[in-house]
PDB file of C-alpha atoms in Angstrom:
ATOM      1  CA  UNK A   1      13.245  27.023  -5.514  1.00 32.00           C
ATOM      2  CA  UNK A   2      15.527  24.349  -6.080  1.00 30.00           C
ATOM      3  CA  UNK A   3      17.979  24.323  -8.496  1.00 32.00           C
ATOM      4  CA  UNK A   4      19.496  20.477  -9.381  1.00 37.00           C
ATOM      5  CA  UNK A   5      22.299  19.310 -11.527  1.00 34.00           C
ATOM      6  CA  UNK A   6      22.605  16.353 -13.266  1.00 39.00           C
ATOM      7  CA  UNK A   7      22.410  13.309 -10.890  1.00 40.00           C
ATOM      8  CA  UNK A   8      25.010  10.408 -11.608  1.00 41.00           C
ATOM      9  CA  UNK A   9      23.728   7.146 -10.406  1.00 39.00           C
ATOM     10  CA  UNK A  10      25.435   5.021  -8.120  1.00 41.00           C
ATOM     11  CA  UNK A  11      24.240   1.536  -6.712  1.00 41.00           C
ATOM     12  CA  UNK A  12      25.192   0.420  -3.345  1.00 39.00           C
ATOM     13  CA  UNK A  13      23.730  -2.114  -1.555  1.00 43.00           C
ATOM     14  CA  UNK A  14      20.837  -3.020  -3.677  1.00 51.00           C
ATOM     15  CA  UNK A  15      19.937   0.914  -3.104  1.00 57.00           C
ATOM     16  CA  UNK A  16      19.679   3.466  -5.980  1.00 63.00           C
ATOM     17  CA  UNK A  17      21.730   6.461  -5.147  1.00 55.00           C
ATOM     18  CA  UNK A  18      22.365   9.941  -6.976  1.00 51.00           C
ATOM     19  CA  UNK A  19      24.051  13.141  -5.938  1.00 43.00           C
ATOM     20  CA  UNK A  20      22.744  16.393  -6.173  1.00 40.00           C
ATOM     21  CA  UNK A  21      23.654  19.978  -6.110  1.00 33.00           C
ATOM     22  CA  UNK A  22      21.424  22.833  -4.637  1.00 33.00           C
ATOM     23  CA  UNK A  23      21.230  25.964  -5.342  1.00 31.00           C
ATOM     24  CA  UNK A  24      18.693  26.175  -2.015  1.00 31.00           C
ATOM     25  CA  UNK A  25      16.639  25.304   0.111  1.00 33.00           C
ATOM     26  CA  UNK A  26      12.826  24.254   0.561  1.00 35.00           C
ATOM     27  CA  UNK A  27      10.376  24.250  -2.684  1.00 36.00           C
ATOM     28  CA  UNK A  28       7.920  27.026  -3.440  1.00 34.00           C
ATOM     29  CA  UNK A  29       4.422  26.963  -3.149  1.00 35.00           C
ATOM     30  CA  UNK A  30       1.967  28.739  -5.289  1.00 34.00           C
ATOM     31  CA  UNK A  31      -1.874  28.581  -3.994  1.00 34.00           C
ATOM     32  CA  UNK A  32      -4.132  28.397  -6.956  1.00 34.00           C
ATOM     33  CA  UNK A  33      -7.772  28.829  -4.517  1.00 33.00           C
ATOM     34  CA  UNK A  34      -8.389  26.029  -2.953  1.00 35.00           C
ATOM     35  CA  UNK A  35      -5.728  23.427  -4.149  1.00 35.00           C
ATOM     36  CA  UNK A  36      -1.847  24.229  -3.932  1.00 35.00           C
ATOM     37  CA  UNK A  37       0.156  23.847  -6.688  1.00 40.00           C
ATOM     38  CA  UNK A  38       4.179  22.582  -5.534  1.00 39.00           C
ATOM     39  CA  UNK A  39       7.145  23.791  -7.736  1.00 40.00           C
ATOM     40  CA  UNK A  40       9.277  21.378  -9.493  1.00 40.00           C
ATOM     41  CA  UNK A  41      13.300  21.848  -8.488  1.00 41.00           C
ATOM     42  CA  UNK A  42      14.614  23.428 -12.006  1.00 36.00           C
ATOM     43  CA  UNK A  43      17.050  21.053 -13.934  1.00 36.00           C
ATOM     44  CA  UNK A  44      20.256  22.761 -14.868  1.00 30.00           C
ATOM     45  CA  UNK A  45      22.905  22.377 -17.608  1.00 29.00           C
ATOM     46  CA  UNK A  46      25.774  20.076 -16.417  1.00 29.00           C
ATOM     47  CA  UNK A  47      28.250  21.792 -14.306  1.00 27.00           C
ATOM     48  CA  UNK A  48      28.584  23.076 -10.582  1.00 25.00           C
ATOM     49  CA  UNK A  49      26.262  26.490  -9.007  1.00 25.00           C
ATOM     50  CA  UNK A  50      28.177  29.088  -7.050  1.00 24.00           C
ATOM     51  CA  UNK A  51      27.277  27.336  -3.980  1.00 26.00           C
ATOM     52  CA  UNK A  52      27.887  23.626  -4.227  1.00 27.00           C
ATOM     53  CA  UNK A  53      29.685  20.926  -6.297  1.00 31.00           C
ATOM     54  CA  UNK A  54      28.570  17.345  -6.942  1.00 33.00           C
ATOM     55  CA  UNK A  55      31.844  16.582  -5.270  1.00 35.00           C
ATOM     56  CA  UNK A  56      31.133  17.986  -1.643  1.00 37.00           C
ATOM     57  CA  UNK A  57      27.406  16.928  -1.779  1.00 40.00           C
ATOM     58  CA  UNK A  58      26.176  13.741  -0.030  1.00 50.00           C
ATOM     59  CA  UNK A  59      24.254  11.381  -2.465  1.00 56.00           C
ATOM     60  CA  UNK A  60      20.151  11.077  -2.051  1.00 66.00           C
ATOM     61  CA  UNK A  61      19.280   7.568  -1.412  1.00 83.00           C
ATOM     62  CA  UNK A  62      16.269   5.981  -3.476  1.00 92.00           C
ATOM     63  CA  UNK A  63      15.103   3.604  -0.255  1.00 93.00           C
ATOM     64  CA  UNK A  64      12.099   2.426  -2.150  1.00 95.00           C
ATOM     65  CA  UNK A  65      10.505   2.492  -5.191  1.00 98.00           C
ATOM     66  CA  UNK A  66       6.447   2.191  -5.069  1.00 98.00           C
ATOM     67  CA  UNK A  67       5.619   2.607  -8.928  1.00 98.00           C
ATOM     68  CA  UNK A  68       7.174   2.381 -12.110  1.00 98.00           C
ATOM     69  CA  UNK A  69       5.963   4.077 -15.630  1.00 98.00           C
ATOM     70  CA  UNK A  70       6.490   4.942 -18.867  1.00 97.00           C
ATOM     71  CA  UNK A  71       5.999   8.948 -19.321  1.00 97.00           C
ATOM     72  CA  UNK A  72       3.580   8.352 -22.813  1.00 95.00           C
ATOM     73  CA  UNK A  73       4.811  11.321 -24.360  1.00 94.00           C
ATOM     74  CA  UNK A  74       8.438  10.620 -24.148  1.00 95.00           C
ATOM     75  CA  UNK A  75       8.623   7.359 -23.222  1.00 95.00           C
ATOM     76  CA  UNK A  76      11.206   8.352 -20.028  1.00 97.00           C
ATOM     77  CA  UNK A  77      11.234   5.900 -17.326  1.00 98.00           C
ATOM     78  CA  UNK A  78       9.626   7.158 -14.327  1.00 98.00           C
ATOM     79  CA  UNK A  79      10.269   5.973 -10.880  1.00 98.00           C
ATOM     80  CA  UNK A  80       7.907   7.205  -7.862  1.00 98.00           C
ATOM     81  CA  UNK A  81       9.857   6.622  -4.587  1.00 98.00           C
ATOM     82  CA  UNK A  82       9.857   7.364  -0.956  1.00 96.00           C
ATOM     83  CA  UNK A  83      12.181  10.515  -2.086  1.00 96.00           C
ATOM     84  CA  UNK A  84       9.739  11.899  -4.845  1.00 97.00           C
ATOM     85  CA  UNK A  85       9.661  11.506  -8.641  1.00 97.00           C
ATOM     86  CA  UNK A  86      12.510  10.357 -10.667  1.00 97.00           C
ATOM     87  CA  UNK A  87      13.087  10.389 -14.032  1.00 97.00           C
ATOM     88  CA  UNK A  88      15.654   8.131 -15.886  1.00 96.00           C
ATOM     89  CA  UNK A  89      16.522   9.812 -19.413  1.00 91.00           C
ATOM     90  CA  UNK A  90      19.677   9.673 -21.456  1.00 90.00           C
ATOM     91  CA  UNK A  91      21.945   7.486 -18.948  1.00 89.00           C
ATOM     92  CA  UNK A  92      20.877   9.778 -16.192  1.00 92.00           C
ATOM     93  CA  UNK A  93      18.248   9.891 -13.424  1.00 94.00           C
ATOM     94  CA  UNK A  94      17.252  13.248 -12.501  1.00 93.00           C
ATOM     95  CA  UNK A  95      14.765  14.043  -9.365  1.00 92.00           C
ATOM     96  CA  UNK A  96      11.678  15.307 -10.813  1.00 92.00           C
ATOM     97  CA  UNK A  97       9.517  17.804  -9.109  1.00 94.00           C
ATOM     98  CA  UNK A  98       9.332  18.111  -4.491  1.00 95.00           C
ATOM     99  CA  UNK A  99       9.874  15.383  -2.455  1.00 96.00           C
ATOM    100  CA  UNK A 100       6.759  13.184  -1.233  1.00 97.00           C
ATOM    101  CA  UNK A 101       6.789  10.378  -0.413  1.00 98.00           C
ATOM    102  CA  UNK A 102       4.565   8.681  -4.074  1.00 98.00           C
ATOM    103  CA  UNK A 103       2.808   5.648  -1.890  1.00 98.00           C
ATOM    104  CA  UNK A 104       0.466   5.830  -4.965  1.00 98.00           C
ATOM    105  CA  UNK A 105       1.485   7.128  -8.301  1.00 98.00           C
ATOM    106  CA  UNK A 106      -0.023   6.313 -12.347  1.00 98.00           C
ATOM    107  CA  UNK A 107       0.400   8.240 -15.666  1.00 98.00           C
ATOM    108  CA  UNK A 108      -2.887   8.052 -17.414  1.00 97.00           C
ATOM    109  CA  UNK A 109      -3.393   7.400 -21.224  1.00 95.00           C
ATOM    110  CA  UNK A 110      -3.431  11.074 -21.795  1.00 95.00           C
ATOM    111  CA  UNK A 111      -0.544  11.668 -19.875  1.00 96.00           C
ATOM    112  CA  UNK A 112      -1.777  13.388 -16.689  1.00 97.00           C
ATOM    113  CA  UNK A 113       0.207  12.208 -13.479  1.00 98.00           C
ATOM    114  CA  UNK A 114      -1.906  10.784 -10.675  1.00 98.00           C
ATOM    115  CA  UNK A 115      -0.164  10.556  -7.602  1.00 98.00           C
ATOM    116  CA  UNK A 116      -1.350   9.720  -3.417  1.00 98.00           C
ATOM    117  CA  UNK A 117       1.098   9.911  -0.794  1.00 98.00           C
ATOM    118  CA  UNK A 118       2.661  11.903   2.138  1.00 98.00           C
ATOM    119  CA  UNK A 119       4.764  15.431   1.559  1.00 97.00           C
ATOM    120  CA  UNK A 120       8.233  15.417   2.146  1.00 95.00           C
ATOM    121  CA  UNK A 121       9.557  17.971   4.995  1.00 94.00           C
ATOM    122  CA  UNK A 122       8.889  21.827   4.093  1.00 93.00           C
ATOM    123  CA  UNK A 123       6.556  20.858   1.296  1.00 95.00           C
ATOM    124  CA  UNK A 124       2.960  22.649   1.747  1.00 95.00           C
ATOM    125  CA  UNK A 125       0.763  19.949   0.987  1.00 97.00           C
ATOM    126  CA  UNK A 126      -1.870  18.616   3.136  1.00 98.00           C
ATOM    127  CA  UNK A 127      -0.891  15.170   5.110  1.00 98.00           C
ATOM    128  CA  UNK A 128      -1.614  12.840   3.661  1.00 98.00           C
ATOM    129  CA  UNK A 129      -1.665  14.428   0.107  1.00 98.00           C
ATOM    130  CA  UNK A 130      -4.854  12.717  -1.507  1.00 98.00           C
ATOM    131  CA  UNK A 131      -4.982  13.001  -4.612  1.00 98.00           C
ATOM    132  CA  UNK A 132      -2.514  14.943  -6.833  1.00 98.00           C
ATOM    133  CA  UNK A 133      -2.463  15.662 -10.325  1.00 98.00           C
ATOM    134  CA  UNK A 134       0.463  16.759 -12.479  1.00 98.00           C
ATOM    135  CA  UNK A 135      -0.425  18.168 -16.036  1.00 97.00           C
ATOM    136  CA  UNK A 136       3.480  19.264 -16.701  1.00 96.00           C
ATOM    137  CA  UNK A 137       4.936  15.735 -16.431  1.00 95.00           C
ATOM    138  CA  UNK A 138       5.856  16.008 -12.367  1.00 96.00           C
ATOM    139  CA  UNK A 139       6.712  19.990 -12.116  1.00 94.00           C
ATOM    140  CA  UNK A 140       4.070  20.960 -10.445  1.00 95.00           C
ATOM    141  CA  UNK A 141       1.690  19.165  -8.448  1.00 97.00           C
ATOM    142  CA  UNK A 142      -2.398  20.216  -7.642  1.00 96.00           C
ATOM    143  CA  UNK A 143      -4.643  18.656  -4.828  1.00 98.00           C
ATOM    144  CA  UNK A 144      -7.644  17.694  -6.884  1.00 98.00           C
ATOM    145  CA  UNK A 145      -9.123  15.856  -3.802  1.00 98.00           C
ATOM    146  CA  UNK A 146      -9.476  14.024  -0.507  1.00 98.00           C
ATOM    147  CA  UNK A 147      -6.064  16.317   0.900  1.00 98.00           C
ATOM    148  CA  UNK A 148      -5.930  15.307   4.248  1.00 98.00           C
ATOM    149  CA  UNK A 149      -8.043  12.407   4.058  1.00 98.00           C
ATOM    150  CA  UNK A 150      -6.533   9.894   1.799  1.00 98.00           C
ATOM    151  CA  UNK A 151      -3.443   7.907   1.425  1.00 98.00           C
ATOM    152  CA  UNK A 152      -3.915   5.680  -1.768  1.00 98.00           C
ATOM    153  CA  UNK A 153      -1.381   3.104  -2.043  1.00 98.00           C
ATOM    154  CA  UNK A 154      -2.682   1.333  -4.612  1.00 98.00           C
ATOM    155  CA  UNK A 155      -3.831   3.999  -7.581  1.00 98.00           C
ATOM    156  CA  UNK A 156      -4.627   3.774 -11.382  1.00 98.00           C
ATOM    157  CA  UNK A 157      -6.022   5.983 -14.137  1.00 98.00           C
ATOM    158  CA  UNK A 158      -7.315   4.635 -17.175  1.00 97.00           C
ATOM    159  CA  UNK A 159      -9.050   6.431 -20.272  1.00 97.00           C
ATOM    160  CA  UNK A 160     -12.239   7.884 -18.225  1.00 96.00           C
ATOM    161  CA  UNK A 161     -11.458   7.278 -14.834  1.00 98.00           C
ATOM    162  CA  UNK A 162      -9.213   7.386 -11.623  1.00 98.00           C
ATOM    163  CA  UNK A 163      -9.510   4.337  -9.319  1.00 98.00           C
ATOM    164  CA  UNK A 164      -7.699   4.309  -5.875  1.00 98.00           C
ATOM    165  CA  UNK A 165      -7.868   2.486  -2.722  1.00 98.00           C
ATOM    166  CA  UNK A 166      -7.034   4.394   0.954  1.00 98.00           C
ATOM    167  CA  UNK A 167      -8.929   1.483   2.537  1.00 98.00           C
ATOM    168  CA  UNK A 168     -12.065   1.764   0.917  1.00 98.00           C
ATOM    169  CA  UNK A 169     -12.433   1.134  -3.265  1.00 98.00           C
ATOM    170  CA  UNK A 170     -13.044   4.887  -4.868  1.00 98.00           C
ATOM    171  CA  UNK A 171     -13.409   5.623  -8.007  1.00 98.00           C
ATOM    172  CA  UNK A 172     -13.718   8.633 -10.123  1.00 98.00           C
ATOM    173  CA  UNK A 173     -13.881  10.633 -13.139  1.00 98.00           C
ATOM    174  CA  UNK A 174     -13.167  14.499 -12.401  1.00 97.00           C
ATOM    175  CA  UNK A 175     -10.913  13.818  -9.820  1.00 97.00           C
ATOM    176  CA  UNK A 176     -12.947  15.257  -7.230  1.00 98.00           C
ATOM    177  CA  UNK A 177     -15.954  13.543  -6.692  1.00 98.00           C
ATOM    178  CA  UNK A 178     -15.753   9.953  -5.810  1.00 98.00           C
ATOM    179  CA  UNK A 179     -18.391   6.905  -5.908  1.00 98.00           C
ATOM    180  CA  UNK A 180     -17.514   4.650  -3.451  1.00 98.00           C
ATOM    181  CA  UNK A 181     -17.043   0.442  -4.980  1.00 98.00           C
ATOM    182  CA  UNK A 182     -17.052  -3.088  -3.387  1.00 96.00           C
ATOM    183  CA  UNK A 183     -14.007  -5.653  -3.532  1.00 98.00           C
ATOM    184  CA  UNK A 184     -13.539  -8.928  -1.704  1.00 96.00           C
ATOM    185  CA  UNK A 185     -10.620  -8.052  -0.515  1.00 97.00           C
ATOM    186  CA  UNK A 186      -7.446  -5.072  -0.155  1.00 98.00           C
ATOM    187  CA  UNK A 187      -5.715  -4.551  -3.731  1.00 98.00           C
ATOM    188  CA  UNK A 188      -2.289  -5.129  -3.322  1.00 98.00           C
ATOM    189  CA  UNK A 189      -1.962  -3.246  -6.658  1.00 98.00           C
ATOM    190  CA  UNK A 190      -4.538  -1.831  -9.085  1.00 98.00           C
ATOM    191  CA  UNK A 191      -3.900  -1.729 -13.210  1.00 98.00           C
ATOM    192  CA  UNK A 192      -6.605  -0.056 -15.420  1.00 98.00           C
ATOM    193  CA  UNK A 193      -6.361  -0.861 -19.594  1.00 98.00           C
ATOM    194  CA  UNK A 194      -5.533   1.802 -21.582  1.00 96.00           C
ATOM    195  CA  UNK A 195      -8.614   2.182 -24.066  1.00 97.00           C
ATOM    196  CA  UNK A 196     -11.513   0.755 -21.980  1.00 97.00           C
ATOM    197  CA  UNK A 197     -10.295   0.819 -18.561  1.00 98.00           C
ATOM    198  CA  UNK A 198     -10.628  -2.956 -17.515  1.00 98.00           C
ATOM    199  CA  UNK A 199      -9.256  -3.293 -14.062  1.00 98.00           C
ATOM    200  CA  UNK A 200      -6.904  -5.987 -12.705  1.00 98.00           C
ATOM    201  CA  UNK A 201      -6.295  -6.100  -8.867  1.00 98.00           C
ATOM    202  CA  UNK A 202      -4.099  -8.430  -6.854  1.00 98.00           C
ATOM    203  CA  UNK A 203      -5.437  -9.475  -3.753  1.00 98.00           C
ATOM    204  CA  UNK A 204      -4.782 -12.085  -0.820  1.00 97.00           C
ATOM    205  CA  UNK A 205      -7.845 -13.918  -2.351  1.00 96.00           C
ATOM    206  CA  UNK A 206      -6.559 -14.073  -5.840  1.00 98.00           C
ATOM    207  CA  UNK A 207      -6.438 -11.776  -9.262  1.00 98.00           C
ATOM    208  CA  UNK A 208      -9.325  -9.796  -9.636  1.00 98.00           C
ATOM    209  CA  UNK A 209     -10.496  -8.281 -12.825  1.00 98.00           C
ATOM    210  CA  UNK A 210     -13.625  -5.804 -13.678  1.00 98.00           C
ATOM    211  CA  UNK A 211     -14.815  -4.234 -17.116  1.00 98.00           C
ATOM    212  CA  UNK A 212     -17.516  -1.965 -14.736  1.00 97.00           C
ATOM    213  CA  UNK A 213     -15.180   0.371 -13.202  1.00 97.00           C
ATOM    214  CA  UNK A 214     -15.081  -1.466 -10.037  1.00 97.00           C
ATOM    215  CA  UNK A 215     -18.898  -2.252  -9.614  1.00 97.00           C
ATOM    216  CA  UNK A 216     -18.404  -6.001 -10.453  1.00 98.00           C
ATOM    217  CA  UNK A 217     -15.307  -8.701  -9.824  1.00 98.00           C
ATOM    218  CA  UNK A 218     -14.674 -11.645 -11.010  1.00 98.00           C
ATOM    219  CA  UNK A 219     -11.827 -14.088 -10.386  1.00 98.00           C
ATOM    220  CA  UNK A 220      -8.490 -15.103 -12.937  1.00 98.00           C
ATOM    221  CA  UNK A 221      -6.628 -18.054 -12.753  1.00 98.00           C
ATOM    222  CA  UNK A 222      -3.040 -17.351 -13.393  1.00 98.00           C
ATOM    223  CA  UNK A 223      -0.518 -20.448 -12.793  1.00 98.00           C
ATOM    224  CA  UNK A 224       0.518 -18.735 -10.161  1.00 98.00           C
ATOM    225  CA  UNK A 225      -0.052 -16.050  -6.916  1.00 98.00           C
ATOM    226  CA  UNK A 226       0.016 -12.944  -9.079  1.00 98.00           C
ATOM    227  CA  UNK A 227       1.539 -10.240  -6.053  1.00 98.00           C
ATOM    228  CA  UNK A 228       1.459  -7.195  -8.576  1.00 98.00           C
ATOM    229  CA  UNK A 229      -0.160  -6.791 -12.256  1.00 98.00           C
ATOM    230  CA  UNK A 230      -0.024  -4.980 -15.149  1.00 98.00           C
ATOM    231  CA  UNK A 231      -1.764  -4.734 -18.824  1.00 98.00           C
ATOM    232  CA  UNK A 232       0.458  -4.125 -21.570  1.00 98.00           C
ATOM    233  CA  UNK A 233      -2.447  -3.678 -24.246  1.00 98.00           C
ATOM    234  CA  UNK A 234      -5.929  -4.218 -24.018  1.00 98.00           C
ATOM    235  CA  UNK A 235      -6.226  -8.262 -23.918  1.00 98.00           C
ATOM    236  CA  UNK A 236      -2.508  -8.520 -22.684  1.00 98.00           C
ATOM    237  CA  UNK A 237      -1.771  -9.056 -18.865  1.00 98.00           C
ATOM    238  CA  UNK A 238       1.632  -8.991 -17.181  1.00 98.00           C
ATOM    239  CA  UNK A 239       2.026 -10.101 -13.723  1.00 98.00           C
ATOM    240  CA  UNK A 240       4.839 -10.783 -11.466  1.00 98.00           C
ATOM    241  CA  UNK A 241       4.741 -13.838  -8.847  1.00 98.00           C
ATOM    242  CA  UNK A 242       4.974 -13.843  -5.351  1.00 98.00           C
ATOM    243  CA  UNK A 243       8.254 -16.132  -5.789  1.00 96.00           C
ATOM    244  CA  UNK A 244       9.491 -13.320  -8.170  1.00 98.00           C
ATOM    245  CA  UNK A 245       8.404 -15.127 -11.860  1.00 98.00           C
ATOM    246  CA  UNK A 246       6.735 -13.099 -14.702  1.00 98.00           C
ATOM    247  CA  UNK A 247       3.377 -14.398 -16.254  1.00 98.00           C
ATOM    248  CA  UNK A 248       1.949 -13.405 -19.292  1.00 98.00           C
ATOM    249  CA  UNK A 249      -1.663 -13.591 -20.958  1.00 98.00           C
ATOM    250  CA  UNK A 250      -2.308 -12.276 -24.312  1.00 98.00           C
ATOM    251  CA  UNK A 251      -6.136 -13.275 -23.945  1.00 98.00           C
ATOM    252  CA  UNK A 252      -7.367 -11.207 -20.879  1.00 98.00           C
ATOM    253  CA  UNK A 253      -6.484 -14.288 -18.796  1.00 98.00           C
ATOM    254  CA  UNK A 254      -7.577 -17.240 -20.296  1.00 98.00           C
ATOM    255  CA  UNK A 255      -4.658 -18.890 -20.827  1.00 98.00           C
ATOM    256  CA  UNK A 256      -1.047 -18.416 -19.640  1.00 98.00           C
ATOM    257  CA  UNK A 257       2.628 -18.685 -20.176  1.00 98.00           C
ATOM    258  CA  UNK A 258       4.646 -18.552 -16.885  1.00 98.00           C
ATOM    259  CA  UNK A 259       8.756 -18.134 -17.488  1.00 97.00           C
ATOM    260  CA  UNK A 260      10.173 -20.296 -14.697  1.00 97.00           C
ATOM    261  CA  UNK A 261      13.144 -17.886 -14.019  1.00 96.00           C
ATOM    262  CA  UNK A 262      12.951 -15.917 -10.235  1.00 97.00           C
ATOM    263  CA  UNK A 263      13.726 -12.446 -10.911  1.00 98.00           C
ATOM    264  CA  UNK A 264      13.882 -11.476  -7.356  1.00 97.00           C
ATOM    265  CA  UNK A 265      11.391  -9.754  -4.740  1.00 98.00           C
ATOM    266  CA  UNK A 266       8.802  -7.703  -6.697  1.00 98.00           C
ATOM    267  CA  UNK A 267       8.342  -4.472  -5.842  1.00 98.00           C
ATOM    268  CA  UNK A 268       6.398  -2.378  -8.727  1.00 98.00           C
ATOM    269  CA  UNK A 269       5.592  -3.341 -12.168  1.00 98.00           C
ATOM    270  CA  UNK A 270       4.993  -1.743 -15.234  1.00 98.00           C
ATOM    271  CA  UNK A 271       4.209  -3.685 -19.338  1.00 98.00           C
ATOM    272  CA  UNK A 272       3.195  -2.321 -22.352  1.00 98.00           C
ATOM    273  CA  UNK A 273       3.561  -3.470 -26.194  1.00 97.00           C
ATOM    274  CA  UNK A 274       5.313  -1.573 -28.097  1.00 93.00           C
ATOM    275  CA  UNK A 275       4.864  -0.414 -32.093  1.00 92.00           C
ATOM    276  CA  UNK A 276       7.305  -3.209 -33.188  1.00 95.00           C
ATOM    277  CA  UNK A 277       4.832  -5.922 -31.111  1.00 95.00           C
ATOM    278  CA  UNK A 278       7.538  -6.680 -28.618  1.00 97.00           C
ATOM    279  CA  UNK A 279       5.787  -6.730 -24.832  1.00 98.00           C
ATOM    280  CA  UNK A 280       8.150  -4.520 -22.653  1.00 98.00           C
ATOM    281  CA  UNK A 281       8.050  -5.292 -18.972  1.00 98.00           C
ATOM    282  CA  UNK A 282       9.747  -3.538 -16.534  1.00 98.00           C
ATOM    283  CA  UNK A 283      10.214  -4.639 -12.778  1.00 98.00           C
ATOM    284  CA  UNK A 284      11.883  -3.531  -9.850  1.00 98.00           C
ATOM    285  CA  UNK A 285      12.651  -6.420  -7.974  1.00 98.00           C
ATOM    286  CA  UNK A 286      15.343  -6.689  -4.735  1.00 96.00           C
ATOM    287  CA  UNK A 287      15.803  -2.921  -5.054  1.00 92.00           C
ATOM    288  CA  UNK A 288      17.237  -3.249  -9.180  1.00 97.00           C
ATOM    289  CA  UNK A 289      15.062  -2.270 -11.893  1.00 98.00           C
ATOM    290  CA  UNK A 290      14.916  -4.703 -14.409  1.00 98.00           C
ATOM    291  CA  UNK A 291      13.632  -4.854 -18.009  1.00 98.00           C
ATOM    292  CA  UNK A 292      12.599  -7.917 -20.533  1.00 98.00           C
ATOM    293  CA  UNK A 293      10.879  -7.794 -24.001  1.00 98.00           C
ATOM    294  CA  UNK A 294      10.089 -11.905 -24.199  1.00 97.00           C
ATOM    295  CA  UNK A 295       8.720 -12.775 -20.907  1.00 96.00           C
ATOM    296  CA  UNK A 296      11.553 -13.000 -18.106  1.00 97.00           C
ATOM    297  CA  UNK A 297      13.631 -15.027 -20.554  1.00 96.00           C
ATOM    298  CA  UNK A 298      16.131 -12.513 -20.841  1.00 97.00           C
ATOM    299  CA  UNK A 299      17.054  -9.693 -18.244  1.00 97.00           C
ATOM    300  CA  UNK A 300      18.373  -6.221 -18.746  1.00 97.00           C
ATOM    301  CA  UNK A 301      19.298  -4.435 -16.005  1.00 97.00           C
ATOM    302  CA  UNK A 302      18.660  -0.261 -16.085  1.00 96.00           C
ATOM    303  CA  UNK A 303      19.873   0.573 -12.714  1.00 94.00           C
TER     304      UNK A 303
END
């Protein structure tokens, strides 16, 4: 088991840094029949253990973040990296959970954890992971299915369903069995609406969007190259531009307002409206994660 301190974050470089105290080393495994369940590191109090101070510790670099969420239940900021699960809470971001390396990560409506990747060294998951579920917000992670076999990079769970891509379009609903769907081309990034599951996919032949689960496409026309997308509410679409703009559509795509501001490289994306009305997007662009309630207009930067 690890045992973590509080993580102070430092920026250098454009990369996300924190430092980290542990207790020891290597995570613990539990096997639960055939799936394996990975123990979360423990977050402690603030302070120093018996072993180690924050002080003598080298930092862990965040190299790259794939995903960025909203945890639904307590609205934390959640960033899957190369290094594992962080969590950004209070001022602080804490490692959340074993390292692997999230290529593919989503919170669904209910707030289960999806998450596709590769396991970091000393980890006992299969390689690649397939697909891993979290019911404890990141603690502990289960192989539901396709250990081994898939790598999903692009991943999203909406209100019924689990829809990933490893190469081929798969989509499911127990997390174990998969039907396999068509697309014209590789999703860059998949989005599924949270109350009917609508999906949005950006692709090298344009921004794709199905209310089938996948069985069906057809094609938006956003002003311009959407690279990654996102749906804030169930008619409301957020995407971010290849040359680093943010586009909005509060009619499923009919109509758009594009801010003209470059935010910067996009690397994951994230919208939702809040109870106050206000669209919150969040977007990690050039290695900063960045926030905006009116379109792009306005920047805040979180880390």
């Amino acid at each position: 088991m690890i045992t973590t301190t509080r993580r102070r974050v430092l920026v250098a470089g454009g990369v996300l840094v924190t430092t980290t105290i542990l207790a020891a080393c290597g995570a613990t495994t539990t096997p639960t029949g055939n799936t394996t369940s990975i123990a979360t590191p423990t977050v402690a109090g603030g302070g120093s253990t018996s072993t180690a101070s924050a002080a003598n510790q080298p930092p862990v670099a965040i190299t790259h973040i794939h995903a960025v969420a909203r945890d639904p239940k307590t609205g934390d900021l959640l960033l899957a990296t190369h290094e594992g699960l962080f969590r950004h809470a209070n001022g602080e971001l804490l490692q959340n959970g074993p390292v692997i390396d999230l290529m593919g990560f989503t919170v669904a409506p209910d707030g289960t954890y999806y998450a596709s990747g590769h396991p970091g060294a000393g980890v006992d998951l299969p390689q690649p992971v397939g697909l891993i579920t979290s019911t404890d917000s990141g603690r502990t992670w289960r192989v539901s299915s396709r250990g081994g076999e898939s790598d999903f990079h692009a991943l999203t769970s909406g209100p019924t369903s689990v829809v990933g891509f490893d190469g081929t379009l798969r989509s499911t609903t127990d997390g174990e069995t998969w039907t396999t769907r068509t697309i014209a081309a590789a999703p860059r990034t998949l989005a599924a609406s949270p109350k009917t599951g609508a999906l949005l996919a950006t692709t090298e032949t344009g921004l794709l969007h199905s209310t089938d689960d996948g069985r069906s496409w057809t094609t938006l026309t956003p002003p311009a190259t959407a690279l990654l997308a996102a749906w804030a509410d169930e008619q409301t679409i957020v995407i971010a531009t290849t040359n680093g703009q943010i586009a909005t559509s509060n009619d499923t795509g009919a109509t758009w307002t594009l801010q003209p501001k470059r935010l910067g490289a996009p690397q994951a994306l994230f919208a939702q409206r809040g109870t106050d009305g206000q669209i919150e997007t969040i977007l990690v662009a050039d290695g900063a994660v960045l926030r905006t309630v009116d379109g792009g207009a306005t920047v805040e930067k979180l880390l």
